[in-house]
């Protein structure tokens, strides 16, 4: 088969490939998505779950954490066993309104205590002895993005996480759409994009297609984010700004379905208290404004927010007033359509540890399965490449 | 461009990181075979990374307070970064391109994340350099005894009665025969055979009799008191190992799309020569199919290919070491820090919206010494809200290019540079680029044309 034929047969010679369909769709119909939004918040570095959702009724917690434990009276009580870190007052009010679910003891078998490896496992949804090259949401995009809208999954960042990389499709990263637009659409690159030929070899064609898609999406997102400014006051922290950007895009009904943001700084080996509490407060304060803003604008029922970290931390504090890498951890969900808001399952068992670390009771892939099946409406097995029973959370 | 020059340029992009205009002229005067011979003969004399590591030497000595030790550890980390930068600069400056290319290839194959020891990092790179074109069996054995690998794949924890299978599993799955050609039982038995393979503090290989399992094992049908050397011998006796490596070489050096016949031929050569890497590579570079149109200008350059290629072409250096790490990170290929032991997947995997825009703009950033308005993702250990932004300050010397072109008019310069820099099919006419080029003087013209050509999507492939 000669190259031209090959290209024809694989559809790469087709001109339609180069026309971003979402743009024509928007122009024709005043594109309205009306779908559900999924927002993932990644806490990088390994958040200390035990000082986030505090087992204030457990002596072992106080015994293991002579300097770091949060005094019982300061804890914001969720039930008889567990309470929030006092910095999480914003989350507490969402909890009281039935807009938040806490899942305890989330992890996976044979846990890895390396940041990179464990984050990879969370991103790819592999087991700890498998090395996968695609992310779970990337594989969702592979199967469920027929219109090829590049920003179906949008990370508010300059580079893209593995979670959003599929085999054939990837998510879209833009910390600031206007800035990306500037980088992608200078006059030369505009000219280059206009000048592409239709018989490029496969890889060159792919580069041109990605360039043109990126220019179109950056233009589109820049326009859309100009179109609406939230009336609520978001904190001027990085998470506050990210959530305000996302809110504006949700209101504008762009065809982004999945948003991804990252908060770093949770690797608290030394002097943990101030570092962690500052981050928790930033998160909680911004999240409260965001969720209330969505509620006010009738978008909360269409929104699901999941927050996770690559691992929790060791039960016993170390000698530097910090904690070392651990295993199982809590995961948060927020939204208007939670099935079982509140504390979803049992508190961590501090008696039955695995080499000083919590044992997981909920495989994180069951959580992914719930999101895929009950929120995104797809068959989880197609994405997770194995069958995991969804939990009754959404 | 003459077809001879086209072939040589292709050869040098795949076997190295491009070729200078002057060398291209010289090489085109002799038969291709001579050029291939020179590439291979040079690479058979591997120059090792040679640099003193004073901090590492110091840290070996005992008798320091914890505080002094902490200071030293920080310095060791810096020294480790220095080794990485030294390697990159070597790739740029070296006149032994195939050695550098093979080292990079083997790093992707025997991928590891370097630990904290500058000495281990240097030793690992030198293991790869020493055996780059040697015997594959020797290379695998050297890797199994390499301190950085022993550390990375936990073989120190592999003891009689408490085996750690990490190294044994990757040896079979990723380094030699590939998944599907061994059983779980083979992994377990191989792990037992490698028990007690560890290193001392200085990184010297150490066989610990106390931790080695001397009992009988059965691996891939052979039974005996096997040790690690036997495992490697047995796995190489299986022709599938030759096929696995030949396939990887073909995908990396020729085309991601496999030609079954060509791969089989490579596997035969490799196996029949008892895993002679030189013979394997010579067969690749000497085959007609290597120079077929369908194999030229179709490989997406890795971020390191792109950077080193640009730096070599422009005789460029980056003024700060940080820049090297920033560029690698934002494009998604940090040497000695691969995503995992499987290395980098390569191909279209390098490309997403953000990496592509950075790659296209990279020449512009480097030419213009601008502040890059992008932040690399922070490391997990980093403090909150740490954004790594960078001004990319460079030095470059394009005078050899200017001299080479000094007698040519604009049209001839355009065709010379575009044919030299672009391996893919090229459709742009001079008149289409002209509005974006400065025409004031010849120097302006050459420099701005270099920049524009290096900004084209076609420059992203080789």
XYZ file of C-alpha atoms in Angstrom, chain B residues 15-274:
260
model
C 22.489 7.470 14.785
C 23.214 10.824 16.401
C 21.576 14.227 16.707
C 22.045 15.670 13.229
C 25.135 16.645 11.245
C 26.850 19.956 10.511
C 26.809 21.369 6.983
C 30.550 21.032 6.681
C 30.630 17.415 7.831
C 27.757 16.648 5.523
C 29.832 17.889 2.582
C 32.828 15.854 3.665
C 30.827 12.691 4.237
C 29.087 12.985 0.886
C 32.432 12.623 -0.872
C 32.971 9.065 0.296
C 30.782 5.977 0.040
C 28.087 5.629 2.677
C 29.777 2.499 3.970
C 32.804 4.514 5.052
C 30.580 6.933 6.964
C 28.828 4.074 8.738
C 32.181 2.500 9.570
C 33.449 5.693 11.076
C 30.338 6.141 13.213
C 30.636 2.602 14.509
C 34.390 2.548 15.017
C 34.259 5.784 16.971
C 31.512 4.439 19.178
C 33.513 1.294 19.896
C 35.989 3.460 21.756
C 33.695 4.826 24.396
C 34.925 7.862 26.178
C 33.569 7.609 29.711
C 32.105 10.401 31.769
C 35.014 11.558 33.791
C 34.551 14.061 36.549
C 35.751 14.280 40.123
C 33.047 13.834 42.743
C 34.504 15.499 45.833
C 31.253 15.613 47.788
C 30.666 11.923 47.283
C 34.235 11.166 48.380
C 33.734 13.261 51.469
C 30.429 11.706 52.424
C 32.016 8.243 52.519
C 34.149 9.293 55.444
C 32.639 8.897 58.895
C 32.619 11.143 61.902
C 30.338 14.052 61.208
C 27.494 15.584 63.150
C 23.969 15.157 61.822
C 23.928 18.787 60.790
C 27.165 18.502 58.831
C 25.827 15.366 57.240
C 22.655 17.190 56.155
C 24.665 19.981 54.561
C 26.734 17.421 52.739
C 23.651 15.571 51.506
C 22.351 18.730 49.940
C 25.664 19.215 48.214
C 25.599 15.621 47.055
C 22.239 16.254 45.469
C 23.771 19.195 43.619
C 26.697 17.052 42.532
C 24.242 14.470 41.237
C 22.548 17.187 39.170
C 26.000 18.171 37.886
C 26.523 14.638 36.569
C 23.246 14.820 34.661
C 24.130 18.169 33.107
C 27.598 16.916 32.250
C 26.002 14.078 30.323
C 23.705 16.413 28.387
C 26.541 18.768 27.524
C 28.526 15.753 26.392
C 25.749 14.795 23.977
C 25.910 18.284 22.511
C 29.676 18.584 22.271
C 30.663 15.016 21.473
C 32.095 14.108 18.092
C 31.124 10.518 18.802
C 27.414 10.758 18.000
C 26.569 7.063 17.867
C 28.036 6.503 21.326
C 25.798 9.269 22.687
C 22.771 7.952 20.807
C 23.289 4.383 22.017
C 23.773 5.560 25.608
C 20.489 7.433 25.424
C 18.779 4.410 23.867
C 20.046 2.063 26.573
C 19.020 4.522 29.260
C 15.478 4.320 27.884
C 15.761 0.531 27.854
C 17.420 -0.062 31.222
C 15.484 2.872 32.605
C 16.024 3.944 36.159
C 15.431 6.922 38.387
C 18.777 7.926 39.810
C 19.100 7.958 43.563
C 20.976 10.560 45.523
C 24.488 9.368 44.872
C 26.411 11.224 42.190
C 28.831 8.321 42.019
C 26.101 5.752 41.308
C 24.648 7.954 38.583
C 28.031 8.325 36.924
C 28.770 4.607 37.232
C 25.431 3.699 35.672
C 25.967 6.007 32.696
C 29.454 4.629 32.228
C 28.105 1.060 32.334
C 25.858 2.009 29.420
C 28.684 3.768 27.569
C 31.165 0.947 28.053
C 28.843 -1.650 26.554
C 26.939 0.621 24.171
C 28.044 -1.324 21.093
C 29.445 -4.368 22.854
C 27.853 -7.660 23.733
C 24.276 -7.506 24.979
C 24.823 -10.352 27.445
C 27.725 -8.459 28.997
C 25.576 -5.352 29.170
C 22.726 -7.145 30.930
C 25.141 -8.691 33.410
C 26.790 -5.321 34.064
C 23.348 -3.784 34.635
C 22.432 -6.585 37.062
C 25.585 -5.715 39.015
C 25.205 -1.962 38.684
C 24.769 -0.143 42.002
C 22.170 2.323 40.700
C 20.031 -0.511 39.293
C 20.452 -2.682 42.381
C 19.274 0.272 44.383
C 16.421 1.231 42.053
C 14.950 -2.253 41.716
C 15.446 -3.203 45.353
C 17.853 -6.077 44.871
C 19.500 -5.241 48.180
C 16.285 -6.440 49.771
C 16.413 -9.687 47.782
C 17.489 -12.310 50.310
C 17.283 -16.027 50.738
C 13.924 -16.860 52.290
C 12.643 -13.295 51.686
C 12.971 -12.782 47.959
C 12.215 -9.415 46.402
C 11.104 -10.035 42.836
C 11.394 -6.503 41.534
C 14.632 -6.867 39.575
C 13.917 -10.395 38.339
C 10.518 -9.377 37.024
C 11.771 -6.336 35.125
C 14.759 -8.277 33.815
C 12.346 -10.627 32.079
C 9.492 -8.277 31.260
C 11.368 -5.180 30.125
C 15.074 -5.857 29.733
C 15.292 -9.159 27.848
C 12.511 -11.452 26.663
C 9.276 -9.510 27.115
C 5.940 -10.364 28.649
C 4.209 -13.567 27.634
C 7.354 -15.673 27.308
C 7.890 -16.722 30.891
C 5.750 -17.829 33.816
C 5.195 -16.364 37.254
C 7.124 -19.355 38.545
C 10.097 -18.298 36.372
C 10.014 -14.857 37.994
C 10.066 -16.394 41.458
C 12.935 -18.724 40.606
C 14.910 -15.949 38.901
C 14.480 -13.768 41.990
C 15.974 -16.564 44.105
C 18.919 -16.768 41.733
C 19.682 -13.068 42.212
C 19.515 -13.168 46.014
C 22.627 -11.733 47.599
C 23.530 -9.555 44.586
C 24.200 -6.233 46.218
C 26.786 -3.495 46.474
C 28.927 -1.999 49.155
C 28.678 1.652 50.129
C 31.122 2.659 47.437
C 29.053 0.992 44.775
C 31.300 -2.019 44.242
C 29.410 -5.167 43.418
C 29.205 -7.561 46.325
C 28.064 -11.146 46.294
C 26.732 -11.925 49.726
C 26.955 -15.672 50.357
C 24.986 -15.185 53.529
C 21.994 -13.862 51.606
C 22.283 -16.001 48.508
C 19.991 -18.943 48.003
C 22.267 -21.820 46.963
C 19.448 -24.358 46.649
C 18.236 -25.873 43.399
C 15.952 -23.839 41.171
C 14.124 -24.479 37.948
C 14.072 -21.614 35.474
C 12.601 -21.919 31.985
C 12.970 -25.657 32.087
C 16.562 -25.796 33.330
C 17.257 -27.065 36.827
C 20.342 -26.601 38.955
C 21.880 -24.417 41.639
C 21.359 -21.476 39.305
C 22.600 -18.002 40.063
C 21.957 -14.674 38.321
C 24.558 -15.302 35.632
C 22.802 -18.549 34.710
C 19.443 -16.781 34.495
C 20.859 -14.258 32.038
C 22.516 -17.046 30.015
C 19.281 -19.061 29.846
C 17.118 -16.108 28.891
C 19.552 -15.179 26.114
C 19.544 -18.743 24.813
C 15.904 -18.141 23.982
C 15.688 -16.522 20.572
C 12.706 -14.478 21.679
C 15.146 -12.228 23.543
C 16.913 -11.385 20.284
C 13.526 -10.691 18.728
C 12.451 -8.500 21.619
C 15.570 -6.324 21.429
C 15.568 -6.224 17.621
C 11.961 -5.021 17.706
C 12.813 -2.294 20.157
C 15.819 -1.217 18.087
C 13.699 -1.155 14.934
C 10.993 0.940 16.556
C 13.537 3.390 17.946
C 15.973 3.696 15.057
C 13.810 2.954 12.026
C 10.060 3.186 12.357
C 7.477 2.674 15.078
C 5.497 0.716 12.547
C 7.116 -2.679 12.448
C 8.130 -4.432 9.245
C 8.009 -8.041 10.319
C 10.570 -9.238 7.755
C 13.132 -6.584 8.586
C 12.781 -7.194 12.293
C 13.170 -10.916 11.790
C 16.365 -10.324 9.807
C 17.732 -8.146 12.635
C 16.790 -10.750 15.223
C 18.617 -13.433 13.228
C 21.762 -11.341 12.912
C 21.659 -10.498 16.601
C 21.097 -14.074 17.738
C 23.597 -15.657 15.377
C 26.294 -13.204 16.430
C 25.724 -14.148 20.063
